[in-house]
Each structure stands twice: as structure tokens, then as C-alpha cells.
Short mmCIF file of C-alpha atoms in Angstrom, two decimals:
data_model
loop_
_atom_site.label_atom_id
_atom_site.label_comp_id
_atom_site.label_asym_id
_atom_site.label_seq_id
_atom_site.Cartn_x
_atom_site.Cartn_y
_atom_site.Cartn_z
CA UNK I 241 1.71 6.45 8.15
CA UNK I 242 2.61 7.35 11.58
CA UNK I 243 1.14 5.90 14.57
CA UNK I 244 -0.70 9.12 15.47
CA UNK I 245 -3.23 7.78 13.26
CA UNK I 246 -4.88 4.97 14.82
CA UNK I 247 -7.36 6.97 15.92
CA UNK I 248 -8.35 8.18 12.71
CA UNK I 249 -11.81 7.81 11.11
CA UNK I 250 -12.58 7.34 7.64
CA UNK I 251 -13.57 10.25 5.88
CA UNK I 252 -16.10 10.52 3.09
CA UNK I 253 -13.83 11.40 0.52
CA UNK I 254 -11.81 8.67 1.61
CA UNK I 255 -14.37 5.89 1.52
CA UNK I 256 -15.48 7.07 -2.15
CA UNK I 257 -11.82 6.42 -3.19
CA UNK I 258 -11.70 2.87 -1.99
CA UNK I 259 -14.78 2.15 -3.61
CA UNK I 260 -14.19 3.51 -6.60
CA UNK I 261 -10.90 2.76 -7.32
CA UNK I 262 -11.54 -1.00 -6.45
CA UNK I 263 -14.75 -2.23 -8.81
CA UNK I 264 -13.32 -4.21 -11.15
CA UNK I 265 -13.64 -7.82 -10.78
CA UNK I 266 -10.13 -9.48 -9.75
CA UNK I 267 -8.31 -11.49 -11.98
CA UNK I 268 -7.38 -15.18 -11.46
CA UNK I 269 -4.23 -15.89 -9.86
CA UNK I 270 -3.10 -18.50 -7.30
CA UNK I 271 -5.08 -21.61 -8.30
CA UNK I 272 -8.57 -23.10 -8.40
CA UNK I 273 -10.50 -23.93 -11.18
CA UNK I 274 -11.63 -20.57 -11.31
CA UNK I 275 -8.65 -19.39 -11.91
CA UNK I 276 -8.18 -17.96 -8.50
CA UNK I 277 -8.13 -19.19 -5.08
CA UNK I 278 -11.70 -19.31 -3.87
CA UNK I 279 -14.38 -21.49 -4.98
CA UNK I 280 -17.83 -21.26 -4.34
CA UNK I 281 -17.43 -20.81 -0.85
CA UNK I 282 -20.25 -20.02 1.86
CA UNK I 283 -20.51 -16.57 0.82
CA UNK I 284 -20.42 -15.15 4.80
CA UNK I 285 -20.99 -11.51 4.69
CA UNK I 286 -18.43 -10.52 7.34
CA UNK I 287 -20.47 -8.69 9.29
CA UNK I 288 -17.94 -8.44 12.56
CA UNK I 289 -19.85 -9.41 14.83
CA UNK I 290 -17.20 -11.91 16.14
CA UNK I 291 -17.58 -9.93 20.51
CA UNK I 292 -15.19 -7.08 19.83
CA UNK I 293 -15.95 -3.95 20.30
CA UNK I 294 -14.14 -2.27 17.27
CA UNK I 295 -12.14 0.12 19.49
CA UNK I 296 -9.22 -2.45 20.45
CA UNK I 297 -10.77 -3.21 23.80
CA UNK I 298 -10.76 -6.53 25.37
CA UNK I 299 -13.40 -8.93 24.82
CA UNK I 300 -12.17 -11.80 27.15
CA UNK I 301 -9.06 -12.96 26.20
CA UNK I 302 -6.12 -12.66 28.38
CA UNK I 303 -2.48 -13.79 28.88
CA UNK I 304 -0.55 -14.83 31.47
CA UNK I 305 1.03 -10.92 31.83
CA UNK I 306 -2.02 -9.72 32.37
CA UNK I 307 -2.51 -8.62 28.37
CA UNK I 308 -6.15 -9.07 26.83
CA UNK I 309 -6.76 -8.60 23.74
CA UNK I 310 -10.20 -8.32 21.34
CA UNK I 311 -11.06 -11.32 18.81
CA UNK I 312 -8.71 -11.13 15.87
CA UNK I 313 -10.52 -11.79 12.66
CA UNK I 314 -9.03 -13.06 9.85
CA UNK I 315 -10.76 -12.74 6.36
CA UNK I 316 -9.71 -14.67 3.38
CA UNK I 317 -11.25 -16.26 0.34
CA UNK I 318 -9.40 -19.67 -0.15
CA UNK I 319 -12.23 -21.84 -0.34
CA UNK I 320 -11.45 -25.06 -0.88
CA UNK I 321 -8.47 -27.70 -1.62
CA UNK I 322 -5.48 -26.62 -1.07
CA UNK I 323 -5.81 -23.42 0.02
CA UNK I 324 -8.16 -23.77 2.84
CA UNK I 325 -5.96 -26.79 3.94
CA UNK I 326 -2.49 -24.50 3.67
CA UNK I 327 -4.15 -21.03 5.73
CA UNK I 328 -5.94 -22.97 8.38
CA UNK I 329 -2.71 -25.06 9.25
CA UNK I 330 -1.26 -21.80 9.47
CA UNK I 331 -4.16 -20.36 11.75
CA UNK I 332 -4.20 -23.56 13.85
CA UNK I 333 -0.24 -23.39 14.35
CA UNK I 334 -1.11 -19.14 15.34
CA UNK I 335 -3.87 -20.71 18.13
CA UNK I 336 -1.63 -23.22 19.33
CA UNK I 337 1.23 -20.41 20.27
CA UNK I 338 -1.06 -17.54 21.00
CA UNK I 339 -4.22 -19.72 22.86
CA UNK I 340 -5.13 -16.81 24.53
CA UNK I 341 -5.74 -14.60 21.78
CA UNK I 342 -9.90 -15.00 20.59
CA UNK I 343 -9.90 -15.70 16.65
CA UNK I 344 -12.59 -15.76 14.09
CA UNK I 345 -11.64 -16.92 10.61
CA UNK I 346 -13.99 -15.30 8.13
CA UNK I 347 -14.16 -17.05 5.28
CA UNK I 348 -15.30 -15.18 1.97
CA UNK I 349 -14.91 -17.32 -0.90
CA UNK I 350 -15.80 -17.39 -4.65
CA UNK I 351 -15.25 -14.73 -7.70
CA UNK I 352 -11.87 -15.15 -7.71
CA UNK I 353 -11.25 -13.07 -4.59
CA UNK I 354 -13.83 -10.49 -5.81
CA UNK I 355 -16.42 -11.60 -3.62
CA UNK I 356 -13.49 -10.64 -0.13
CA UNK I 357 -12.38 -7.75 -1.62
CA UNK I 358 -16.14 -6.00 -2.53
CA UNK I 359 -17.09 -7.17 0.91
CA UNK I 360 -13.77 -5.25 2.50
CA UNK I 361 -14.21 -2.24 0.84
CA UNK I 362 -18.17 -2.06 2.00
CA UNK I 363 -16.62 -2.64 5.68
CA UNK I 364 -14.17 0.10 5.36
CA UNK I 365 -16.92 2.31 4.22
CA UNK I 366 -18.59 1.63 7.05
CA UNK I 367 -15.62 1.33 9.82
CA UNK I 368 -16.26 -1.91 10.60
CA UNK I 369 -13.11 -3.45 8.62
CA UNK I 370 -11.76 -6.94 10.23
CA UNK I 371 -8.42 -7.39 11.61
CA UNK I 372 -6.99 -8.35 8.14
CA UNK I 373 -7.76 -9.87 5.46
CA UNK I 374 -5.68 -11.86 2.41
CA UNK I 375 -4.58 -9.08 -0.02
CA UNK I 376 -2.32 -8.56 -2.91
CA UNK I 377 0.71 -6.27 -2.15
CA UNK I 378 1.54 -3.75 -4.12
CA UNK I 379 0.03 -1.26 -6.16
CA UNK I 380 -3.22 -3.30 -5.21
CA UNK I 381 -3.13 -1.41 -1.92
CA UNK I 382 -2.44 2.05 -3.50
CA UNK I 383 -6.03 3.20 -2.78
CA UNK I 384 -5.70 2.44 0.94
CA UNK I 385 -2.41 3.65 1.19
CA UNK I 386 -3.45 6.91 -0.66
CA UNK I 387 -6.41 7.49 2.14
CA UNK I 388 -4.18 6.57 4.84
CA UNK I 389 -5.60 3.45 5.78
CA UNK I 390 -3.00 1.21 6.24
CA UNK I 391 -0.57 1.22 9.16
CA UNK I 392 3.64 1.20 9.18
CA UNK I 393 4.30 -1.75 10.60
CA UNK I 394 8.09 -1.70 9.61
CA UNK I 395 9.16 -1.26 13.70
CA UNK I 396 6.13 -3.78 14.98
CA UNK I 397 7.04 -6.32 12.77
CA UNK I 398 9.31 -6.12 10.17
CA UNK I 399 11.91 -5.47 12.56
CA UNK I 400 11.47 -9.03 14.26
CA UNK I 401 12.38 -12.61 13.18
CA UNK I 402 15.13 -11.07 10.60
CA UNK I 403 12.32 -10.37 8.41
CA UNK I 404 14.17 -7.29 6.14
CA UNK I 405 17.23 -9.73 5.92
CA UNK I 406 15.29 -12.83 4.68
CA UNK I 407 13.19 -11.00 1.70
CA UNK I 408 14.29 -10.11 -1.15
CA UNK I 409 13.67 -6.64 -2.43
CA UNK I 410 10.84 -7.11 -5.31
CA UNK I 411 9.51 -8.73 -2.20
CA UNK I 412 9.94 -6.22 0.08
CA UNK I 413 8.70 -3.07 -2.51
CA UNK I 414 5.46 -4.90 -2.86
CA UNK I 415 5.24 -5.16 0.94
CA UNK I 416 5.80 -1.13 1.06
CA UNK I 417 3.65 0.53 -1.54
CA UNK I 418 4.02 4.05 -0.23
CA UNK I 419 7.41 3.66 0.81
CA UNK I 420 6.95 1.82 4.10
CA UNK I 421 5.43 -1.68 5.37
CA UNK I 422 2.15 -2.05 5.25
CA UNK I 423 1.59 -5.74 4.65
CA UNK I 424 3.40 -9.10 5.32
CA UNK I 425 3.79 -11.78 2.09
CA UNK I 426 2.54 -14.78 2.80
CA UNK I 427 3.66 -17.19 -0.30
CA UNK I 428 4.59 -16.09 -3.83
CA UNK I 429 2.77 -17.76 -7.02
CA UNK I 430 5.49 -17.46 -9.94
CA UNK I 431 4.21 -16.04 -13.67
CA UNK I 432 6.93 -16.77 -15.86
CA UNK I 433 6.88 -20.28 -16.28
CA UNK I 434 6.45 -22.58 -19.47
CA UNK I 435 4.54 -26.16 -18.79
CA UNK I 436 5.37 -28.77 -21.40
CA UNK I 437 4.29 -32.31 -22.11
CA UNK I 438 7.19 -34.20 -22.45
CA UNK I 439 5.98 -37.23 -25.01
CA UNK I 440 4.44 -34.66 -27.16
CA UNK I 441 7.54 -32.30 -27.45
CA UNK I 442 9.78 -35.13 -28.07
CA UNK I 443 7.63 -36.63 -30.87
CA UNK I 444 7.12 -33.29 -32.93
CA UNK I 445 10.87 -32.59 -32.26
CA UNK I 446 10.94 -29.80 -30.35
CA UNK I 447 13.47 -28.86 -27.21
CA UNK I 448 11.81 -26.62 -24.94
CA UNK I 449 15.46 -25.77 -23.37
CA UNK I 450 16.23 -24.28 -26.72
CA UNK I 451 13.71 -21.53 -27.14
CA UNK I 452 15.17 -18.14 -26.23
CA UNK I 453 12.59 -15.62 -26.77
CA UNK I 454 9.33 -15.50 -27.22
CA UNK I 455 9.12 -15.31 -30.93
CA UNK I 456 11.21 -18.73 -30.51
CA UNK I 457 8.18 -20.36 -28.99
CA UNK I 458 6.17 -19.06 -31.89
CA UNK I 459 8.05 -21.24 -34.23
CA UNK I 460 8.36 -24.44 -31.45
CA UNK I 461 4.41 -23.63 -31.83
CA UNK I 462 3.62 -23.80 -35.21
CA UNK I 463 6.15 -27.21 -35.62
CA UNK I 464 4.17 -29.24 -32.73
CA UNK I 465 0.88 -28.02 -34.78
CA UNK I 466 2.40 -30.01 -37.69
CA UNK I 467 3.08 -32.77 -35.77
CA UNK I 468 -0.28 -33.05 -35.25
CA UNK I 469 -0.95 -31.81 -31.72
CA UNK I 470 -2.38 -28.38 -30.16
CA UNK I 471 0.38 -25.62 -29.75
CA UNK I 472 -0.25 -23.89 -26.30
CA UNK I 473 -3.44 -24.95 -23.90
CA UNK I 474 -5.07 -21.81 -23.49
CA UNK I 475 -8.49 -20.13 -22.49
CA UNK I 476 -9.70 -16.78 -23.74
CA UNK I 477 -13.27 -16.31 -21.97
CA UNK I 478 -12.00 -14.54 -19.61
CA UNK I 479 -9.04 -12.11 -19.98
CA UNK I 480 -6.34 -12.86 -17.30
CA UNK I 481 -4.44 -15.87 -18.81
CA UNK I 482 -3.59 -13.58 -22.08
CA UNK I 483 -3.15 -10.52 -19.93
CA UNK I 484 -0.24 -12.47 -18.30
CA UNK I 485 1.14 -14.11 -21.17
CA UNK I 486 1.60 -10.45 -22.76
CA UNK I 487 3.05 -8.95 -19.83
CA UNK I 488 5.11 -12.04 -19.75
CA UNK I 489 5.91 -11.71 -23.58
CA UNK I 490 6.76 -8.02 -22.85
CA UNK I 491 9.13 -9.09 -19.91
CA UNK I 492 11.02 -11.73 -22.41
CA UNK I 493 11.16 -9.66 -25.30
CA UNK I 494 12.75 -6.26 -23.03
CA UNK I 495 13.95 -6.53 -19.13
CA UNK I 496 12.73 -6.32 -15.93
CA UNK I 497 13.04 -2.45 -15.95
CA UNK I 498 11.39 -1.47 -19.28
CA UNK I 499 8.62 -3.87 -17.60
CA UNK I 500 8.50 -1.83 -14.57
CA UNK I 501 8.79 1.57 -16.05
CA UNK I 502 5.25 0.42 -18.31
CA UNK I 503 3.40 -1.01 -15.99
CA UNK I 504 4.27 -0.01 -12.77
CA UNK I 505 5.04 3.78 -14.00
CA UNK I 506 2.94 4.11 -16.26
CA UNK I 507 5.63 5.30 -18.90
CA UNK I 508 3.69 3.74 -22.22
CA UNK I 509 3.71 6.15 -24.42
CA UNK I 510 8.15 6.25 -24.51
CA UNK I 511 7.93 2.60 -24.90
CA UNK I 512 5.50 2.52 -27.08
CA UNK I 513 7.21 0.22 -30.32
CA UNK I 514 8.00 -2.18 -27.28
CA UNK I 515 4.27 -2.54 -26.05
CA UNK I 516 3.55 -3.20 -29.76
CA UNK I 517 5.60 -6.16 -30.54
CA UNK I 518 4.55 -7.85 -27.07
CA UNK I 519 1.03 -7.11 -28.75
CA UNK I 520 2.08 -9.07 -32.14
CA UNK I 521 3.84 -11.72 -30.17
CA UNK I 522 1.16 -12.70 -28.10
CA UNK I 523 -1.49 -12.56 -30.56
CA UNK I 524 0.55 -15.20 -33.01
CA UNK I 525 0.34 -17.30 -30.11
CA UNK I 526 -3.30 -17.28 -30.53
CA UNK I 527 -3.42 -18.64 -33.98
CA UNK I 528 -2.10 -22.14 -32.00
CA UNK I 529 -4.42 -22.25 -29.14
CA UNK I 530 -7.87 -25.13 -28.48
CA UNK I 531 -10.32 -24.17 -31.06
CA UNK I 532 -13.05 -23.76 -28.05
CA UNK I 533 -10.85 -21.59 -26.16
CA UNK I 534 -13.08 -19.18 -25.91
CA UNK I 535 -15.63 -21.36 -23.49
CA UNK I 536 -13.02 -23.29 -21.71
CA UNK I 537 -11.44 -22.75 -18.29
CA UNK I 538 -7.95 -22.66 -17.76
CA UNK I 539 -7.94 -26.24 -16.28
CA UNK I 540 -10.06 -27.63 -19.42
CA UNK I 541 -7.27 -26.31 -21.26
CA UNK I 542 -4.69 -27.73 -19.27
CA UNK I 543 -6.36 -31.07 -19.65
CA UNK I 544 -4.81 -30.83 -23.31
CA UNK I 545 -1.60 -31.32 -21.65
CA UNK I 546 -2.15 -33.74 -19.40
CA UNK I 547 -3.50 -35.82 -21.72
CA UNK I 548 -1.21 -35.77 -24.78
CA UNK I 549 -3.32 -33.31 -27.08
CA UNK I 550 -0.85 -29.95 -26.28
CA UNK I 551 2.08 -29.23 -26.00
CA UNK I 552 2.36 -25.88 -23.72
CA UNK I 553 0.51 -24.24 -21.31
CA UNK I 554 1.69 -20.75 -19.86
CA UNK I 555 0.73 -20.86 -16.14
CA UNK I 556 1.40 -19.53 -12.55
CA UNK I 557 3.20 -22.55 -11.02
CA UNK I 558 -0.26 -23.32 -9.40
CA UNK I 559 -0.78 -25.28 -12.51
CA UNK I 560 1.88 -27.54 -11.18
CA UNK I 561 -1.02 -28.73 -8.49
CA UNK I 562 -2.80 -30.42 -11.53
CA UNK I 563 0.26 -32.23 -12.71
CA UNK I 564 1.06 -33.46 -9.05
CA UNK I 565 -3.01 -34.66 -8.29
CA UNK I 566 -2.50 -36.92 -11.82
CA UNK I 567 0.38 -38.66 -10.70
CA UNK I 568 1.97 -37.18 -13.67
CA UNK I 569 6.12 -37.44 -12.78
CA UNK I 570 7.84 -34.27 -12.84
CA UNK I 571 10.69 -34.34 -15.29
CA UNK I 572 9.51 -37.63 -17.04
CA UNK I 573 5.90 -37.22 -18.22
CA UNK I 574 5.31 -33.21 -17.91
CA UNK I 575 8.43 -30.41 -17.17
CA UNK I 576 8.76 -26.57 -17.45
CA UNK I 577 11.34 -23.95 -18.45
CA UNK I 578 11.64 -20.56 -17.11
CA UNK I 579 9.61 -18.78 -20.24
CA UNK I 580 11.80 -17.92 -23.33
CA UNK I 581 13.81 -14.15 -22.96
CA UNK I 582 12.90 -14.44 -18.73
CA UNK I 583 15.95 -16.07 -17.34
CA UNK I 584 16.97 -14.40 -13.93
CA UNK I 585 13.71 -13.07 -13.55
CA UNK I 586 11.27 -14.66 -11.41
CA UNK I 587 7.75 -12.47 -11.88
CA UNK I 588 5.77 -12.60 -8.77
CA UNK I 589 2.26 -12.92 -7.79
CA UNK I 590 1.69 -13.00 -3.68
CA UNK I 591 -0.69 -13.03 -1.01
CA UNK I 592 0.01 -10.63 2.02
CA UNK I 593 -1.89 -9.48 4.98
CA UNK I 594 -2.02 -6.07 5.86
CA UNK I 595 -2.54 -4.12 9.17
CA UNK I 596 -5.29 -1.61 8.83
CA UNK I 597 -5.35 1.77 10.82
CA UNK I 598 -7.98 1.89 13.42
CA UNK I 599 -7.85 -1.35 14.33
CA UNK I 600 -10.34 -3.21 16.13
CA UNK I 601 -7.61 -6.22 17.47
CA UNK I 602 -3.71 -4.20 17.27
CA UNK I 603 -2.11 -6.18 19.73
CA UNK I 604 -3.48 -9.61 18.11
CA UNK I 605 -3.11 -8.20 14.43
CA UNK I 606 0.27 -7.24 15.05
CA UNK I 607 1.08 -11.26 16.79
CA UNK I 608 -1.02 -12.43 13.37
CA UNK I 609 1.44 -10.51 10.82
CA UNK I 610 4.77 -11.19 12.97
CA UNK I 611 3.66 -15.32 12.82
CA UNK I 612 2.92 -15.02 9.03
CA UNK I 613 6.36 -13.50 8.35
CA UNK I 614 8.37 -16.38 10.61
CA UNK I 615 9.91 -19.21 8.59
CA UNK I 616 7.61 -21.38 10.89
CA UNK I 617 4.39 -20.14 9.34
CA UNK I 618 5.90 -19.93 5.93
CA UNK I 619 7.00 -23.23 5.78
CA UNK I 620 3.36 -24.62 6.95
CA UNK I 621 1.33 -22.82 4.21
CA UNK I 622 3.31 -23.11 1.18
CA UNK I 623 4.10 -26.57 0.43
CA UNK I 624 0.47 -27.84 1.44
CA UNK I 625 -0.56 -24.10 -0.83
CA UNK I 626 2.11 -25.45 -3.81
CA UNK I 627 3.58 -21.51 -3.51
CA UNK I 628 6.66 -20.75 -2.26
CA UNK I 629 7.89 -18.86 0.43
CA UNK I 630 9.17 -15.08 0.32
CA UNK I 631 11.68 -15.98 3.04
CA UNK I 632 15.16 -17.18 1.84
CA UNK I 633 15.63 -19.07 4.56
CA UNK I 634 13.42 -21.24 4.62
CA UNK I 635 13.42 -25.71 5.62
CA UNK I 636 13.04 -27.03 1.84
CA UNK I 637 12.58 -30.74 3.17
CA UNK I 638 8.67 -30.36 3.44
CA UNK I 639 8.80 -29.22 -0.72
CA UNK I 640 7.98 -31.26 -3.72
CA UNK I 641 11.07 -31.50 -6.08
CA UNK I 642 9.36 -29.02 -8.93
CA UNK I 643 8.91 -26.50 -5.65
CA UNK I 644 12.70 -26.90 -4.97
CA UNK I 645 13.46 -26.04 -8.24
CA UNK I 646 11.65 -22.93 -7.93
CA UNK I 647 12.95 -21.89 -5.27
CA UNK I 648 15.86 -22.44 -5.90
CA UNK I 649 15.13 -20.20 -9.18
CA UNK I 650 13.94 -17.25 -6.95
CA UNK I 651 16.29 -16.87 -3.99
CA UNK I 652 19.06 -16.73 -7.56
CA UNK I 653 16.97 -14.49 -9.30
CA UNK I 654 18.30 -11.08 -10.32
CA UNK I 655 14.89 -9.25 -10.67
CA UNK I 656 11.49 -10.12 -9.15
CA UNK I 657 8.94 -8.04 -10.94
CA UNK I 658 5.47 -7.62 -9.41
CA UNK I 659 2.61 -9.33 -11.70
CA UNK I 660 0.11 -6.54 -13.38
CA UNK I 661 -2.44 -9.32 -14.57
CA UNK I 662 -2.79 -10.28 -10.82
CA UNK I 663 -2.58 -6.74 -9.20
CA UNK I 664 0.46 -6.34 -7.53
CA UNK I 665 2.05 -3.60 -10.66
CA UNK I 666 -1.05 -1.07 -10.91
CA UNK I 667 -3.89 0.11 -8.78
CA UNK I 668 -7.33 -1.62 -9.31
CA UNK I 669 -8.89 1.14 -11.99
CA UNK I 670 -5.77 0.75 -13.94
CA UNK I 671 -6.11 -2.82 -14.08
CA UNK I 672 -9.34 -2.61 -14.95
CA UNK I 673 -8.52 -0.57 -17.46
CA UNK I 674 -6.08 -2.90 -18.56
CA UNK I 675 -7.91 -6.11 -18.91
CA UNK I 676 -10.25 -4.05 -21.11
CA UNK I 677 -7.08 -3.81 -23.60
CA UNK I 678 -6.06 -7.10 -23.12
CA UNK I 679 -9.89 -8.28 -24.70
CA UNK I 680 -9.13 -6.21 -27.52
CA UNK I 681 -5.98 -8.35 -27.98
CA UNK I 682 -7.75 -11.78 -27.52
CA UNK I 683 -10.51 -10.13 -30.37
CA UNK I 684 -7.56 -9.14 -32.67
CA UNK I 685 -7.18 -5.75 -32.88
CA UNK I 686 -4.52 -3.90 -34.15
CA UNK I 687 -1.67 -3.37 -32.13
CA UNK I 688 -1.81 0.08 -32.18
CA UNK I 689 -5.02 -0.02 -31.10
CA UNK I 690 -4.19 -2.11 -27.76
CA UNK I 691 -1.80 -0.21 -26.87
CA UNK I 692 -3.14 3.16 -27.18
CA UNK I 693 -5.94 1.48 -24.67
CA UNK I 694 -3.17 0.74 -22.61
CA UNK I 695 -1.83 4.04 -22.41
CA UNK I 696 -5.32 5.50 -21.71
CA UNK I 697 -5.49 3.21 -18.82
CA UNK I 698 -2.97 5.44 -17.21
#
């Protein structure tokens, strides 16, 4: 969008777009016991009244050139643990090099990050948005990008601190959903991965380093459940983990660009037998899963693991967290592989923050998104957040060993595709859509079946 529009105001039509096309309720994604990142947080409603006046004019601050600049407000929903310790080390480091700059942190937490984004799309309605606000890139952004609501920032800011150089380019699409920045990556969750416990692999006789697709893991499954022991820690209540262990399964059993060309395209119906046996795949898996996984979270499944009774656990690598906060030791008592048929990819989930049109702090929004781009801010939030950083060139000193690893794995990955269980592959009322088919999966029905609900979803 060109900068002749920052004096635009939201239309009707526009407004009825955003809502619309963003009602579902978000699925889980970058930690927490709720599967995502908030908890139950103090449920602030964000009201802006934080002394600006919504028009970009002053409200007090001032630097030493002479440049004021309105309160910059900052919404997110990480509401607890780790989260709120990683973003507000970030925002302290921002106020420590920008003192001059007035910032309110808006917290929003709870419902998985429903509770933020319900409250920002009431506050676009009304043009009364904050600065910005934690986001998933990608197609997420679609219906903001499709009303013209989001800002190219690629001269402002991705054209400082080497930032085009330093991300890779899954990265960098999900940054640009229209085809130019709109939003800056903050950390990157990783999808593919395959937790194991070590003692209880070893004793039914399985090597988790053999398994090369994911019909393998089927049959590494059903020998641990004659060993005596639960095949893959799992929760069904809700439908995200099994929406990302299929697109997962899909990834291993095809590539990185049938993956894309499904769920980022749309193109279902020409891969059709393909979307099927992902179907099949995934739903043997849940003949190995807890008996009560229907009323369990995902931690209460990963419990199982940790304490000898499973064997698996397909996870974002925030799952790691609960390893580390056991004193479980990485590579002796619990261990991961890339999951079977993935190698080279590394599937992404993210956090960005994007620069809205009609902005009520530009000059400070635009300092906020060049500092969360910078290696410095990067390296701050993600090994306190247990994410890694989009940069590839970042310090990995501050980084647990099983974070190394990872990234390590990403900056020598071949593909990054964007996660569809977590937003960043389709637009909200597709993945809506979506999770609908993916309960039809968890219920059993026929693969067919799922998959012609998948193809209506588009």
C-alpha cells in the first residue's frame, strides 16, 4: 500500500470484512497450557486511552532533535511465564534506547490469542486501533491487507539493520502477504518436530532416528503399545493438535510445494488422493493415543511423556519448555527428531507485529518494528520465549542446547512452510473452515468425507 494512504479512513465495507473474516476462535500455538500463549490474563479492553490523540500528534514526548512523538501502544496477549518475561525484556530494552518515546503496553491475554485479536478487530471497526499489536504473518493478515489496512513498511524498515539479508524467504513471504512488508517476525515456533522419551523407546525397541515417513511411526506406534506403554501423548478436545499433526503428516508424506499449493492455494481438489492418505495416516495415529484424550490438555498429555507412560508427543518446540522446567536432560532422558518424511523442512509458526495505516504513533511504530527486527531484540525475546529467531545472524550463546539444534536445523533448511493449524497458510474463515474438517477427522469420518470439507473450506 502506498504511503498516500495514511490518511485513509475505514470504510464500512471494509470494517464488515475484518469482522467477518476473523470470528473463529484462534488455534493454540506458541505455548501455555492453553495451548497458546496467553493465560487468563487481566482481560483489559484496550480502550486507547493511553494521551494520544489518534492523529499522530504529539502528546509530550520529545527528543533531543526536537522530534515528539504520541504514546506508542503495544498490544499483545502473552500472559504469563515465559512469554510475558521474553516481550517485556524486549519492551524494557525499546525504553531504555528510545526513553523519550511514551509507551503503553496493553496487555490482552487469555483464549489463546482470541481474546487480542476480537478486541483488535472491534478497534479497527471503530478507528481507534493501537500502534500494533502481536499478530500472525501471513495469510492471517489477508483480511487487512485486502481492505488496505496495513502499511509497506519495506523502505521504513526492512531496509535497515540488513533485515532482507538476514531472513530467510518462507520468512520473509509471511512478512509480505500481498506482496510487500507489512509486518516484522518476532520469533518462530517450529511444527515439525517429534518428542520422544528416551527410557521408554529404548525398552520397547524402537529407534526414533529410523522412522522415515509417517506411516513408519505408525508401526514404531503400535510396537511401543506392545511393550506396554501409550503410543503418542495426544489431546483431541480441542482440534488444533490433530489439525497440525495432519498438515504435518501431509508435509512428510508429499513436499513442501504440494503442501503449499493445498493449503496456501487452495488447490485441493488436484491433490485430492494426497489429502486422503494424510487423512488415513493421521487417523491410525489415533487408535494409539491416552484413552481420555478427549478431556485432556495438551500438557496433561505430555505428562505421559515426562513421566514414562508414552512414548511420543507431536509438538511445536514450545513443548520443549516442559521438558526444560522438569529438569528432564535433553538427549539423555527425553530427545526429538525432525518428524518422519520432513527432513529439510522446518514448518513455521511466528509472531510478527504489523504497522497499521492511519496510525495514531508512525514515528514510534516505525522505531518499535525496526528494534523488533535487530538481532539485539531478537536475541532478548527468544531464548527467555524458548522460540527462535527469524534472523540468521543471530548470538547463539544465550540458547539452550535443544534451541541450538534448532536453529541450527532452520538457518539449513531448504523449505520453511507457513503453519495452517496456527494461521500463517490461510485467512481466518478458511481456517475456520478447516478446523471444522479436522473434528470430523478426530470423530472418524471417512476420508473422503474430510477432505471434501476441506475443499469446501476454500
Amino acid at each position: 500500500m502506498a504511503d498516500d494512504n495514511s490518511n485513509r479512513r475505514l470504510t464500512r465495507r471494509n470494517a464488515l470484512r475484518i469482522a467477518g473474516a476473523a470470528g473463529a476462535a484462534s488455534l493454540a500455538g506458541c505455548g501455555g497450557s492453553d495451548g497458546g500463549d496467553g493465560s487468563s490474563g487481566d482481560g483489559s479492553s484496550g480502550d486507547g486511552s493511553d494521551g494520544s490523540s489518534g492523529d499522530g500528534s504529539s502528546d509530550g514526548g520529545s527528543t533531543d532533535s526536537g522530534t515528539q512523538y504520541s504514546t506508542l501502544e503495544v498490544a499483545h496477549w502473552w500472559g504469563e511465564g515465559d512469554g510475558l518475561e521474553a516481550i517485556q525484556s524486549v519492551m524494557d530494552a525499546f525504553k531504555e534506547q528510545h526513553p523519550d518515546v511514551p509507551f503503553d503496553e496493553n496487555l490482552i491475554a487469555g483464549g489463546a490469542g482470541e481474546n487480542l485479536q476480537a478486541n483488535i478487530r472491534t478497534r479497527v471497526q471503530n478507528g481507534n486501533h493501537p500502534s500494533t499489536w502481536q499478530a500472525w504473518p501471513g495469510n492471517n493478515l489477508l483480511p487487512f491487507t485486502d481492505a488496505n489496512l496495513l502499511k509497506d513498511i519495506g523502505d521504513s524498515v526492512w531496509s535497515e539493520n540488513s533485515m532482507e539479508d538476514a531472513y530467510l524467504q518462507g520468512v520473509k513471504d509471511a512478512a509480505q502477504p500481498a506482496g510487500n512488508y507489512v509486518t516484522v517476525p518476532l520469533n518462530i515456533h517450529r511444527i515439525n518436530n517429534l518428542f520422544y522419551n528416551v527410557e521408554v523407546v529404548e525398552d520397547a525397541g524402537v529407534d526414533p532416528a529410523s522412522l522415515e515417513t509417517p506411516s513408519d511411526l505408525v508401526d514404531a506406534m503400535a510396537t511401543v503399545n506392545d511393550a506396554g506403554y501409550t503410543g503418542m501423548a495426544h489431546q483431541t478436545g480441542s482440534p488444533w493438535s490433530s489439525f497440525q499433526m495432519f498438515a504435518t503428516v501431509l508435509l512428510g508424506e508429499t513436499d513442501a510445494e504440494t503442501y503449499s499449493a493445498i493449503f496456501v492455494d487452495g488447490e485441493v481438489d488436484a491433490n485430492s488422493d494426497a489429502l486422503e492418505s494424510a487423512v488415513e495416516t493421521t487417523q491410525s495415529y489415533l487408535d494409539y493415543i491416552p484413552s481420555d484424550a478427549g478431556s485432556i490438555s495438551w500438557t496433561e498429555a505430555n505428562n505421559q511423556v515426562i513421566n514414562g507412560e508414552a512414548a511420543f508427543l507431536h509438538q511445536g518446540d514450545w513443548a520443549a519448555g516442559t521438558y526444560l522446567t522438569n529438569d528432564l536432560t535433553y538427549g539423555e532422558e527425553w530427545d526429538h527428531v525432525t518428524f518422519p518424511g520432513t527432513d529439510g523442512y522446518y514448518a513455521l509458526n511466528m509472531d510478527s507485529f504489523p504497522y497499521p495505516v492511519n496510525n495514531p504513533s508512525p514515528e514510534a511504530t516505525t522505531l518499535w518494528c525496526q528494534f523488533v527486527g535487530t538481532t539485539e531484540a531478537q536475541e532478548i525475546f527468544n531464548p527467555k520465549k524458548g522460540s527462535i529467531p527469524p534472523r540468521t545472524d543471530v548470538n547463539t550463546d544465550p540458547f539452550n542446547d535443544f534451541s541450538k539444534d534448532q536453529i541450527e536445523d532452520f538457518q539449513n533448511s531448504e523449505a520453511q512452510p507457513p503453519s495452517v493449524a496456527h494461521g500463517l497458510a490461510a485467512p481466518p474463515a478458511v481456517k475456520s473452515s478447516l478446523e471444522s474438517a479436522i473434528s470430523s477427522l478426530n470423530s472418524g469420518a471417512a476420508p473422503a468425507d474430510v477432505v471434501s470439507q476441506i475443499s469446501s473450506a476454500y
